[in-house]
mmCIF file of C-alpha atoms in Angstrom:
data_model
loop_
_atom_site.group_PDB
_atom_site.id
_atom_site.type_symbol
_atom_site.label_atom_id
_atom_site.label_comp_id
_atom_site.label_asym_id
_atom_site.label_seq_id
_atom_site.Cartn_x
_atom_site.Cartn_y
_atom_site.Cartn_z
ATOM 1 C CA MET M 26 -64.090 20.646 -71.771
ATOM 2 C CA GLU M 27 -63.262 17.074 -70.733
ATOM 3 C CA SER M 28 -63.225 16.185 -67.022
ATOM 4 C CA SER M 29 -59.543 15.256 -67.222
ATOM 5 C CA THR M 30 -58.670 18.630 -68.753
ATOM 6 C CA ALA M 31 -60.659 20.475 -66.100
ATOM 7 C CA ALA M 32 -58.906 18.465 -63.386
ATOM 8 C CA ASP M 33 -55.515 19.511 -64.806
ATOM 9 C CA VAL M 34 -56.570 23.172 -64.758
ATOM 10 C CA PHE M 35 -57.763 22.990 -61.153
ATOM 11 C CA ALA M 36 -54.593 21.143 -60.123
ATOM 12 C CA ALA M 37 -52.474 23.889 -61.670
ATOM 13 C CA LEU M 38 -54.450 26.488 -59.717
ATOM 14 C CA GLY M 39 -54.175 24.573 -56.446
ATOM 15 C CA GLN M 40 -51.367 26.766 -55.138
ATOM 16 C CA GLU M 41 -51.652 30.227 -53.625
ATOM 17 C CA SER M 42 -48.861 31.869 -55.651
ATOM 18 C CA ARG M 43 -50.393 30.698 -58.921
ATOM 19 C CA LEU M 44 -53.781 32.070 -57.959
ATOM 20 C CA GLU M 45 -52.181 35.440 -57.185
ATOM 21 C CA LEU M 46 -50.249 35.260 -60.463
ATOM 22 C CA LEU M 47 -53.426 34.628 -62.442
ATOM 23 C CA ARG M 48 -55.201 37.476 -60.634
ATOM 24 C CA ALA M 49 -52.334 39.852 -61.432
ATOM 25 C CA LEU M 50 -52.491 38.955 -65.118
ATOM 26 C CA LEU M 51 -56.272 39.334 -65.188
ATOM 27 C CA GLU M 52 -55.849 42.812 -63.717
ATOM 28 C CA ALA M 53 -53.255 43.663 -66.393
ATOM 29 C CA GLY M 54 -55.724 42.784 -69.136
ATOM 30 C CA PRO M 55 -54.885 41.684 -72.698
ATOM 31 C CA SER M 56 -51.600 43.627 -72.765
ATOM 32 C CA GLY M 57 -50.208 41.257 -70.136
ATOM 33 C CA LEU M 58 -47.041 41.570 -68.062
ATOM 34 C CA SER M 59 -43.418 40.567 -68.444
ATOM 35 C CA ALA M 60 -41.976 37.940 -66.113
ATOM 36 C CA GLY M 61 -39.900 40.638 -64.434
ATOM 37 C CA ALA M 62 -42.957 42.783 -63.740
ATOM 38 C CA ILE M 63 -44.857 39.775 -62.358
ATOM 39 C CA GLY M 64 -41.970 38.792 -60.097
ATOM 40 C CA THR M 65 -41.629 42.337 -58.752
ATOM 41 C CA ALA M 66 -45.364 42.703 -58.122
ATOM 42 C CA LEU M 67 -45.701 39.365 -56.329
ATOM 43 C CA GLY M 68 -42.256 39.154 -54.727
ATOM 44 C CA ILE M 69 -41.423 35.810 -56.360
ATOM 45 C CA VAL M 70 -37.824 34.930 -57.280
ATOM 46 C CA PRO M 71 -37.215 34.184 -61.006
ATOM 47 C CA SER M 72 -36.603 30.437 -60.623
ATOM 48 C CA THR M 73 -39.827 29.898 -58.668
ATOM 49 C CA LEU M 74 -41.775 32.218 -60.970
ATOM 50 C CA SER M 75 -40.674 30.259 -64.051
ATOM 51 C CA PHE M 76 -42.000 27.079 -62.433
ATOM 52 C CA HIS M 77 -45.406 28.647 -61.763
ATOM 53 C CA LEU M 78 -45.631 30.263 -65.205
ATOM 54 C CA ARG M 79 -44.845 26.967 -66.893
ATOM 55 C CA ALA M 80 -47.526 25.150 -64.866
ATOM 56 C CA LEU M 81 -50.205 27.661 -65.878
ATOM 57 C CA GLU M 82 -49.052 27.715 -69.502
ATOM 58 C CA GLN M 83 -49.176 23.920 -69.784
ATOM 59 C CA VAL M 84 -52.897 23.881 -68.971
ATOM 60 C CA GLY M 85 -53.634 26.770 -71.334
ATOM 61 C CA LEU M 86 -54.511 29.418 -68.733
ATOM 62 C CA ILE M 87 -51.771 31.812 -69.798
ATOM 63 C CA ARG M 88 -49.741 32.303 -72.944
ATOM 64 C CA PRO M 89 -46.478 34.141 -73.593
ATOM 65 C CA THR M 90 -46.014 36.382 -76.625
ATOM 66 C CA ARG M 91 -42.618 37.673 -77.671
ATOM 67 C CA GLN M 92 -42.378 41.459 -77.884
ATOM 68 C CA GLY M 93 -38.879 42.469 -78.875
ATOM 69 C CA ARG M 94 -36.560 40.692 -76.436
ATOM 70 C CA SER M 95 -39.205 40.119 -73.766
ATOM 71 C CA LEU M 96 -41.871 37.493 -73.200
ATOM 72 C CA ILE M 97 -45.197 39.039 -72.236
ATOM 73 C CA TYR M 98 -47.649 36.780 -70.395
ATOM 74 C CA ALA M 99 -51.420 37.216 -70.646
ATOM 75 C CA VAL M 100 -54.427 35.236 -69.457
ATOM 76 C CA GLN M 101 -56.185 33.075 -72.019
ATOM 77 C CA VAL M 102 -59.707 34.237 -71.225
ATOM 78 C CA ASP M 103 -61.407 31.597 -73.362
ATOM 79 C CA ARG M 104 -59.735 28.805 -71.369
ATOM 80 C CA LEU M 105 -60.873 30.444 -68.127
ATOM 81 C CA ARG M 106 -64.408 30.693 -69.521
ATOM 82 C CA GLN M 107 -64.345 27.020 -70.501
ATOM 83 C CA THR M 108 -63.299 26.065 -66.980
ATOM 84 C CA ILE M 109 -66.101 28.048 -65.377
ATOM 85 C CA ALA M 110 -68.556 26.704 -67.940
ATOM 86 C CA PHE M 111 -67.479 23.162 -67.008
ATOM 87 C CA LEU M 112 -68.486 23.849 -63.420
ATOM 88 C CA THR M 113 -71.849 25.305 -64.331
ATOM 89 C CA GLU M 114 -73.001 23.295 -67.353
ATOM 90 C CA SER M 115 -75.078 20.928 -65.185
ATOM 91 C CA CYS M 116 -76.294 23.685 -62.887
ATOM 92 C CA CYS M 117 -80.034 23.657 -62.049
ATOM 93 C CA GLY M 118 -80.700 20.324 -63.667
ATOM 94 C CA GLY M 119 -78.997 21.144 -66.950
ATOM 95 C CA GLN M 120 -80.429 24.670 -67.199
ATOM 96 C CA PRO M 121 -77.366 26.869 -66.492
ATOM 97 C CA GLU M 122 -79.270 30.020 -67.451
ATOM 98 C CA LEU M 123 -81.085 29.633 -64.127
ATOM 99 C CA CYS M 124 -77.835 29.910 -62.200
ATOM 100 C CA GLY M 125 -77.561 33.659 -62.660
ATOM 101 C CA ALA M 126 -75.301 36.061 -64.510
ATOM 102 C CA LEU M 127 -72.148 34.054 -63.824
ATOM 103 C CA THR M 128 -72.841 31.462 -66.479
ATOM 104 C CA LEU M 129 -74.515 33.503 -69.194
ATOM 105 C CA PRO M 130 -71.357 35.172 -70.581
ATOM 106 C CA MET M 131 -69.729 31.750 -70.640
ATOM 107 C CA LEU M 132 -72.480 30.328 -72.814
ATOM 108 C CA ALA M 133 -72.133 33.194 -75.273
ATOM 109 C CA SER M 134 -68.356 33.006 -75.626
ATOM 110 C CA SER M 135 -66.659 31.369 -78.587
ATOM 111 C CA PRO M 136 -64.636 28.315 -77.526
ATOM 112 C CA GLU M 137 -60.882 28.321 -77.981
ATOM 113 C CA ASN M 138 -61.035 25.218 -80.152
ATOM 114 C CA SER M 139 -63.490 26.667 -82.677
ATOM 115 C CA PRO M 140 -62.092 27.263 -86.179
ATOM 116 C CA MET M 141 -62.185 30.827 -87.484
ATOM 117 C CA LYS M 142 -63.612 31.611 -90.894
ATOM 118 C CA PRO M 143 -63.015 34.602 -93.193
ATOM 119 C CA ALA M 144 -63.616 37.427 -93.883
ATOM 120 C CA PHE M 145 -61.285 38.743 -91.212
ATOM 121 C CA ASN M 146 -60.589 42.239 -89.932
ATOM 122 C CA VAL M 147 -56.840 42.683 -89.413
ATOM 123 C CA LEU M 148 -55.292 45.696 -87.691
ATOM 124 C CA PHE M 149 -51.555 46.452 -87.952
ATOM 125 C CA LEU M 150 -50.164 48.676 -85.201
ATOM 126 C CA CYS M 151 -47.059 50.812 -85.002
ATOM 127 C CA THR M 152 -46.205 53.924 -83.009
ATOM 128 C CA ARG M 153 -46.279 56.474 -85.838
ATOM 129 C CA ASN M 154 -48.359 54.586 -88.430
ATOM 130 C CA SER M 155 -46.215 56.151 -91.140
ATOM 131 C CA ALA M 156 -44.272 53.244 -92.689
ATOM 132 C CA ARG M 157 -44.354 49.617 -91.487
ATOM 133 C CA SER M 158 -48.031 49.382 -90.567
ATOM 134 C CA LEU M 159 -49.108 51.277 -93.692
ATOM 135 C CA MET M 160 -47.096 48.910 -95.895
ATOM 136 C CA ALA M 161 -48.646 45.921 -94.119
ATOM 137 C CA GLU M 162 -52.134 47.346 -94.639
ATOM 138 C CA ALA M 163 -51.482 47.885 -98.347
ATOM 139 C CA VAL M 164 -49.950 44.439 -98.836
ATOM 140 C CA LEU M 165 -52.844 42.663 -97.123
ATOM 141 C CA ARG M 166 -55.391 44.642 -99.157
ATOM 142 C CA LYS M 167 -53.698 43.380 -102.311
ATOM 143 C CA LEU M 168 -53.023 39.768 -101.254
ATOM 144 C CA GLY M 169 -56.095 39.159 -99.111
ATOM 145 C CA GLY M 170 -58.814 39.825 -101.648
ATOM 146 C CA ASP M 171 -62.327 39.550 -100.226
ATOM 147 C CA ARG M 172 -61.181 37.260 -97.414
ATOM 148 C CA PHE M 173 -59.495 40.015 -95.398
ATOM 149 C CA ARG M 174 -60.150 43.639 -94.488
ATOM 150 C CA ALA M 175 -56.916 45.460 -93.673
ATOM 151 C CA TYR M 176 -56.457 48.400 -91.328
ATOM 152 C CA SER M 177 -53.532 50.167 -89.654
ATOM 153 C CA ALA M 178 -53.092 52.675 -86.842
ATOM 154 C CA GLY M 179 -50.598 54.075 -84.353
ATOM 155 C CA SER M 180 -50.346 55.069 -80.706
ATOM 156 C CA ASP M 181 -48.812 58.445 -81.673
ATOM 157 C CA PRO M 182 -49.555 58.856 -85.384
ATOM 158 C CA ALA M 183 -47.391 61.051 -87.586
ATOM 159 C CA PRO M 184 -48.943 64.050 -89.364
ATOM 160 C CA GLN M 185 -48.631 62.143 -92.632
ATOM 161 C CA PRO M 186 -47.099 58.939 -94.063
ATOM 162 C CA MET M 187 -43.465 58.850 -95.105
ATOM 163 C CA PRO M 188 -43.363 60.102 -98.718
ATOM 164 C CA GLU M 189 -40.957 57.315 -99.650
ATOM 165 C CA VAL M 190 -43.455 54.719 -98.400
ATOM 166 C CA VAL M 191 -46.316 56.153 -100.433
ATOM 167 C CA GLU M 192 -44.115 56.362 -103.533
ATOM 168 C CA LYS M 193 -42.868 52.809 -103.116
ATOM 169 C CA LEU M 194 -46.341 51.380 -102.661
ATOM 170 C CA LYS M 195 -47.582 53.306 -105.695
ATOM 171 C CA THR M 196 -44.662 52.050 -107.788
ATOM 172 C CA LEU M 197 -45.421 48.465 -106.760
ATOM 173 C CA GLY M 198 -49.022 48.721 -107.882
ATOM 174 C CA HIS M 199 -50.802 49.369 -104.588
ATOM 175 C CA ASP M 200 -53.780 51.687 -104.290
ATOM 176 C CA VAL M 201 -52.535 54.592 -102.144
ATOM 177 C CA SER M 202 -55.634 56.778 -102.379
ATOM 178 C CA GLY M 203 -56.712 55.970 -98.823
ATOM 179 C CA ILE M 204 -53.272 55.829 -97.210
ATOM 180 C CA ARG M 205 -53.088 58.029 -94.100
ATOM 181 C CA SER M 206 -51.575 57.995 -90.612
ATOM 182 C CA LYS M 207 -54.222 57.626 -87.889
ATOM 183 C CA SER M 208 -54.659 56.897 -84.201
ATOM 184 C CA TRP M 209 -55.687 53.533 -82.838
ATOM 185 C CA GLN M 210 -58.424 55.432 -80.979
ATOM 186 C CA GLU M 211 -60.419 55.264 -84.233
ATOM 187 C CA PHE M 212 -60.803 51.527 -83.682
ATOM 188 C CA LEU M 213 -61.868 51.630 -80.034
ATOM 189 C CA HIS M 214 -65.285 53.253 -80.289
ATOM 190 C CA ARG M 215 -68.470 51.207 -80.409
ATOM 191 C CA GLU M 216 -69.108 51.680 -84.144
ATOM 192 C CA ALA M 217 -65.587 50.619 -85.185
ATOM 193 C CA PRO M 218 -65.134 47.262 -86.937
ATOM 194 C CA ARG M 219 -64.380 44.417 -84.520
ATOM 195 C CA MET M 220 -60.894 43.077 -85.064
ATOM 196 C CA ASP M 221 -60.115 39.401 -85.559
ATOM 197 C CA PHE M 222 -56.344 39.913 -85.621
ATOM 198 C CA VAL M 223 -54.193 42.695 -84.129
ATOM 199 C CA ILE M 224 -50.519 42.591 -85.128
ATOM 200 C CA ALA M 225 -47.977 44.979 -83.598
ATOM 201 C CA LEU M 226 -45.000 45.747 -85.830
ATOM 202 C CA CYS M 227 -42.920 47.990 -83.537
ATOM 203 C CA ASP M 228 -40.295 46.678 -81.142
ATOM 204 C CA THR M 229 -41.993 48.208 -78.096
ATOM 205 C CA LEU M 230 -44.675 50.678 -79.231
ATOM 206 C CA GLN M 231 -42.534 53.101 -77.179
ATOM 207 C CA GLY M 232 -43.246 51.117 -74.030
ATOM 208 C CA GLN M 233 -47.010 51.608 -74.259
ATOM 209 C CA ASN M 234 -49.542 48.888 -73.599
ATOM 210 C CA CYS M 235 -51.778 48.026 -76.510
ATOM 211 C CA PRO M 236 -55.451 48.816 -75.874
ATOM 212 C CA ASP M 237 -58.062 46.128 -75.412
ATOM 213 C CA PHE M 238 -59.593 45.225 -78.779
ATOM 214 C CA GLY M 239 -61.822 42.582 -77.209
ATOM 215 C CA ASP M 240 -61.575 38.862 -76.543
ATOM 216 C CA ARG M 241 -62.307 38.104 -80.177
ATOM 217 C CA ALA M 242 -58.981 39.504 -81.424
ATOM 218 C CA ILE M 243 -55.965 37.238 -81.770
ATOM 219 C CA THR M 244 -52.884 39.335 -81.016
ATOM 220 C CA ALA M 245 -49.341 38.905 -82.255
ATOM 221 C CA SER M 246 -46.088 40.840 -82.365
ATOM 222 C CA TRP M 247 -43.859 40.994 -85.440
ATOM 223 C CA PRO M 248 -41.155 43.431 -84.250
ATOM 224 C CA LEU M 249 -39.460 45.142 -87.195
ATOM 225 C CA PRO M 250 -36.917 48.002 -87.219
ATOM 226 C CA GLY M 251 -38.211 51.496 -87.942
ATOM 227 C CA PRO M 252 -36.978 53.497 -90.956
ATOM 228 C CA GLY M 253 -37.527 56.770 -89.079
ATOM 229 C CA LYS M 254 -34.082 56.558 -87.498
ATOM 230 C CA PHE M 255 -32.494 57.230 -90.916
ATOM 231 C CA GLU M 256 -32.451 60.530 -92.761
ATOM 232 C CA PRO M 257 -35.067 61.017 -95.503
ATOM 233 C CA GLY M 258 -33.667 60.065 -98.897
ATOM 234 C CA SER M 259 -30.647 58.278 -97.410
ATOM 235 C CA SER M 260 -29.489 54.981 -98.872
ATOM 236 C CA GLU M 261 -29.972 53.368 -95.426
ATOM 237 C CA ARG M 262 -33.639 54.306 -95.352
ATOM 238 C CA VAL M 263 -34.212 53.123 -98.934
ATOM 239 C CA LEU M 264 -32.519 49.794 -98.184
ATOM 240 C CA LEU M 265 -34.498 49.249 -94.984
ATOM 241 C CA LEU M 266 -37.797 50.070 -96.695
ATOM 242 C CA ASN M 267 -37.007 47.447 -99.336
ATOM 243 C CA GLU M 268 -36.249 44.913 -96.587
ATOM 244 C CA LEU M 269 -39.384 45.765 -94.656
ATOM 245 C CA TYR M 270 -41.611 45.448 -97.717
ATOM 246 C CA ALA M 271 -40.075 42.079 -98.596
ATOM 247 C CA SER M 272 -40.484 40.760 -95.069
ATOM 248 C CA LEU M 273 -44.078 41.935 -94.745
ATOM 249 C CA HIS M 274 -44.997 40.622 -98.193
ATOM 250 C CA ARG M 275 -43.591 37.195 -97.311
ATOM 251 C CA ARG M 276 -45.219 36.989 -93.876
ATOM 252 C CA ILE M 277 -48.605 38.264 -95.021
ATOM 253 C CA GLY M 278 -48.499 35.940 -98.014
ATOM 254 C CA ILE M 279 -48.051 32.983 -95.652
ATOM 255 C CA PHE M 280 -50.725 34.354 -93.308
ATOM 256 C CA THR M 281 -53.353 34.692 -96.044
ATOM 257 C CA ASN M 282 -52.726 31.109 -97.156
ATOM 258 C CA LEU M 283 -53.197 29.496 -93.744
ATOM 259 C CA LYS M 284 -55.925 26.838 -93.614
ATOM 260 C CA PHE M 285 -58.223 28.829 -91.336
ATOM 261 C CA ASP M 286 -61.066 26.325 -91.562
ATOM 262 C CA ALA M 287 -58.791 23.633 -90.099
ATOM 263 C CA LEU M 288 -57.071 25.704 -87.375
ATOM 264 C CA ASP M 289 -58.454 26.653 -83.974
ATOM 265 C CA ARG M 290 -57.650 29.972 -82.297
ATOM 266 C CA MET M 291 -54.744 28.639 -80.262
ATOM 267 C CA SER M 292 -53.138 27.097 -83.353
ATOM 268 C CA LEU M 293 -53.523 30.389 -85.207
ATOM 269 C CA ARG M 294 -51.766 32.210 -82.367
ATOM 270 C CA HIS M 295 -48.849 29.811 -82.659
ATOM 271 C CA GLN M 296 -48.742 30.285 -86.438
ATOM 272 C CA LEU M 297 -48.625 34.076 -86.100
ATOM 273 C CA ASP M 298 -45.901 33.872 -83.456
ATOM 274 C CA ASP M 299 -43.854 31.625 -85.754
ATOM 275 C CA LEU M 300 -44.107 34.232 -88.527
ATOM 276 C CA ALA M 301 -42.460 36.774 -86.195
ATOM 277 C CA GLN M 302 -39.196 34.842 -86.540
ATOM 278 C CA ALA M 303 -38.974 35.318 -90.314
ATOM 279 C CA PRO M 304 -35.755 37.268 -91.098
ATOM 280 C CA LEU M 305 -35.574 40.439 -93.147
ATOM 281 C CA SER M 306 -34.367 40.137 -96.713
ATOM 282 C CA VAL M 307 -33.888 42.694 -99.440
ATOM 283 C CA ALA M 308 -36.755 42.856 -101.934
ATOM 284 C CA LYS M 309 -36.504 43.641 -105.570
ATOM 285 C CA ASP M 310 -39.206 45.979 -106.771
ATOM 286 C CA ARG M 311 -42.114 43.866 -107.984
#
């Protein structure tokens, strides 16, 4: 980190309300908090809160992610690590390992401006893991080749996938032999694959906070409507499934073709957030 960048970070933190704001977001973890929740917790009026949020965002300490109609703010841990590392890099005559446990995790962390390289583990999340996330998993398995490993899970998984989803994927040439609805708890134990990307496809995940998949994972939200609100076999459900497949195929196609070797982690976050704005469109069976 350059001295000028570090000075900007410290200047942004040179105000008591911003320090309390950052502490509140650190306590919330990777799921973050909405502006309304932050304002209520800290007793800050919206206009003043917006000013403080913008100051911290401009120096890269926090980042908003759109989830449905809300902006969720979370701490950018890598930027915080870089700032602490800046303070300690000359510690003990250029031997920061002698300064104690404070600096060692900072030395081991991957910097925010480091490019990411495939193969990537990608986890798609949805509440029931019966339609949207399963389609996304199947599409990425087909489009991603050896460069991506696709997974999906849910916070409250259904007993089984929607039959229409399995049939559609099979008709479109996807391997459905391993398709099943499963809990995201399968990906939280120590032996589970470490995720590089975690993409939520529900509007709200029924108000639940996503679990912590580690600092390595880049998170994004692509809120898409759920087909479960329509009756099985109805024309509305068939139409929506076509739209969902088309939207996911388009977004994942763009995602797999990003120039990962030329993009740092922050740029990739922006790219994934931009893909969330892609509209639905009806797909013809491929």
